[in-house]
mmCIF file of C-alpha atoms in Angstrom:
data_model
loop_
_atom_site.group_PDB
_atom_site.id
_atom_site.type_symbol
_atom_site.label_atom_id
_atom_site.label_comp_id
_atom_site.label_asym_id
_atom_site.label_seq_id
_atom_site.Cartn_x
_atom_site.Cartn_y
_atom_site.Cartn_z
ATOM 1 C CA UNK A 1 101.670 95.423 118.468
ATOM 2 C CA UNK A 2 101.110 92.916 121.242
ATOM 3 C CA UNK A 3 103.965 91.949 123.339
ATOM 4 C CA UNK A 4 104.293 88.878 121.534
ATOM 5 C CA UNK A 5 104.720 91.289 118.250
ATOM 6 C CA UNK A 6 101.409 90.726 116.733
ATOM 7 C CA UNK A 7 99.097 93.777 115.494
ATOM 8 C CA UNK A 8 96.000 93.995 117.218
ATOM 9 C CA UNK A 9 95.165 96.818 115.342
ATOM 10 C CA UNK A 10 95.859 99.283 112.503
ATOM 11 C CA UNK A 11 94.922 103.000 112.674
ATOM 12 C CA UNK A 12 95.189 105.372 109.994
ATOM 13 C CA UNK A 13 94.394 109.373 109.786
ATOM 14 C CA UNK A 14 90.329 108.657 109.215
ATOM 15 C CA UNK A 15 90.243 105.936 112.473
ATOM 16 C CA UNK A 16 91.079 101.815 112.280
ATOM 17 C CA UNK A 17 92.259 100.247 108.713
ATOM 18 C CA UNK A 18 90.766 96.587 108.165
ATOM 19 C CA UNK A 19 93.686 93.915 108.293
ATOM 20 C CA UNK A 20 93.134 91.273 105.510
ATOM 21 C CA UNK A 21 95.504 88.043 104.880
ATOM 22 C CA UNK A 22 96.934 87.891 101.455
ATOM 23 C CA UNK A 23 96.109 84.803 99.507
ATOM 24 C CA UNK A 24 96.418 84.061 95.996
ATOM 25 C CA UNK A 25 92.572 84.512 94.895
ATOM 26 C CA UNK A 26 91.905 87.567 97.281
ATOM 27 C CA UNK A 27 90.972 90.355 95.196
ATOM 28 C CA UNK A 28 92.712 93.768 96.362
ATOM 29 C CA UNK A 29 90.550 95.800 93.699
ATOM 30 C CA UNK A 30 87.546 94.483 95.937
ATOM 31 C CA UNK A 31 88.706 95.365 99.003
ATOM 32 C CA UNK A 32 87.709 98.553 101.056
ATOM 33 C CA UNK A 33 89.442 101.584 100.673
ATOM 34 C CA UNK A 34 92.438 101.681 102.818
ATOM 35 C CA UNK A 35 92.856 97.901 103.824
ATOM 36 C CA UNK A 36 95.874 96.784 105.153
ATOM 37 C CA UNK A 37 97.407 93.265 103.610
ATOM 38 C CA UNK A 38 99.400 91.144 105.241
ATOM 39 C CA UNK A 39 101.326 88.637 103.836
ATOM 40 C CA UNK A 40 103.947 85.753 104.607
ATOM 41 C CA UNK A 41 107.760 85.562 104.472
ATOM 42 C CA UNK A 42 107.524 83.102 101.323
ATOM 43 C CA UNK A 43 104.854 85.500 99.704
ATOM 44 C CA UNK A 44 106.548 86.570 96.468
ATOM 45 C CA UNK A 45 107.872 89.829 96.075
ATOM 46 C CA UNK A 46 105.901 90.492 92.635
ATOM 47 C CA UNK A 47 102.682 90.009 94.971
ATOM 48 C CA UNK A 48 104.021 92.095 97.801
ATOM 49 C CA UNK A 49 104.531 95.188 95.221
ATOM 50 C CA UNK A 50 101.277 94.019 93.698
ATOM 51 C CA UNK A 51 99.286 94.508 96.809
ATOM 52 C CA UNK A 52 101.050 97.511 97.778
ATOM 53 C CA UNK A 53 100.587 99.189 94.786
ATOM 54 C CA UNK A 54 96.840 97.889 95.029
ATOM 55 C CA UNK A 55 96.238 99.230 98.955
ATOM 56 C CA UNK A 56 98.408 102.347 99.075
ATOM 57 C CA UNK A 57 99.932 101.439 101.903
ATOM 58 C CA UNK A 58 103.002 98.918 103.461
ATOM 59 C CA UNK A 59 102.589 95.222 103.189
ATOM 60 C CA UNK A 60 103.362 94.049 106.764
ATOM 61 C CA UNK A 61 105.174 90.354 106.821
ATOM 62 C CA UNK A 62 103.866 88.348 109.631
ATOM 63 C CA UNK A 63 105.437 85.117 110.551
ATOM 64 C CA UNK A 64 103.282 81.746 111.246
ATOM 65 C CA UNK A 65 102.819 82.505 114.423
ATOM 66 C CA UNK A 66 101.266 86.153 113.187
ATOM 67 C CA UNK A 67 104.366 88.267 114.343
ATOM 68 C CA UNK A 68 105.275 91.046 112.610
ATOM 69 C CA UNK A 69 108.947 90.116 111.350
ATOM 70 C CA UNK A 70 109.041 92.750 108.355
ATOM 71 C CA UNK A 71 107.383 95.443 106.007
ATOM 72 C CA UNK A 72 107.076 95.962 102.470
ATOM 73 C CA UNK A 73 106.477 99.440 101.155
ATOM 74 C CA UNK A 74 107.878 102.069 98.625
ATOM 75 C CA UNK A 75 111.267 102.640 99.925
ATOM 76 C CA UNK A 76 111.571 98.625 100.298
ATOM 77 C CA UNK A 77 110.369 97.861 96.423
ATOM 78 C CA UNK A 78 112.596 100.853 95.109
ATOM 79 C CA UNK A 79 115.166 99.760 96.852
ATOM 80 C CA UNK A 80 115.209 95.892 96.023
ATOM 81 C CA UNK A 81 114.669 97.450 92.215
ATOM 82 C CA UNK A 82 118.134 99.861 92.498
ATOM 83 C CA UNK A 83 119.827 96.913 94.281
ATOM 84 C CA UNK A 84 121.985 99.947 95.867
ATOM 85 C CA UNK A 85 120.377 101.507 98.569
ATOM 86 C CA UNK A 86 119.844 100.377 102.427
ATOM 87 C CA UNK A 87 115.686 101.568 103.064
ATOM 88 C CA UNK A 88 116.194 101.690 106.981
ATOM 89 C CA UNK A 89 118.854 104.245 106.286
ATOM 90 C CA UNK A 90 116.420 106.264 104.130
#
């Protein structure tokens, strides 16, 4: 992250991951194998476990200004499904 809390970039085990924006016609089954998706706070949840279970990895949510404020993975959709459990203390 920048010090204004954007990502400049994304690295995963095999070198950088591509950083795509989610929008309604983007097609994840078309996208290279990892790429990371970002989407916005008002992006809604059904698309965020959509894309994540698309990608294989986090959703990060980025504000308007591109700042990371939040991230949607596994934990975070199981979680918001059991309505019982606190992911950051996971």
């Amino acid at each position: 992250l920048s010090e204004e809390g954007r990502i400049e970039e994304v690295t995963g085990r095999d070198g950088l991951i591509p950083l795509a924006a989610f929008a309604e016609d983007l097609d994840l089954r078309a996208l290279p194998t990892p790429t990371m998706v970002s989407a916005r706070p008002e992006t809604p949840m059904r698309a965020a476990v959509e894309i994540n279970h698309e990608t294989g990895v986090p959703v990060p949510i980025l504000d308007g200004e591109g700042r990371l404020v939040g991230v949607v993975g596994a934990a975070e959709i199981f979680c918001g499904i059991l309505r019982d459990c606190d992911p950051a203390a996971e």
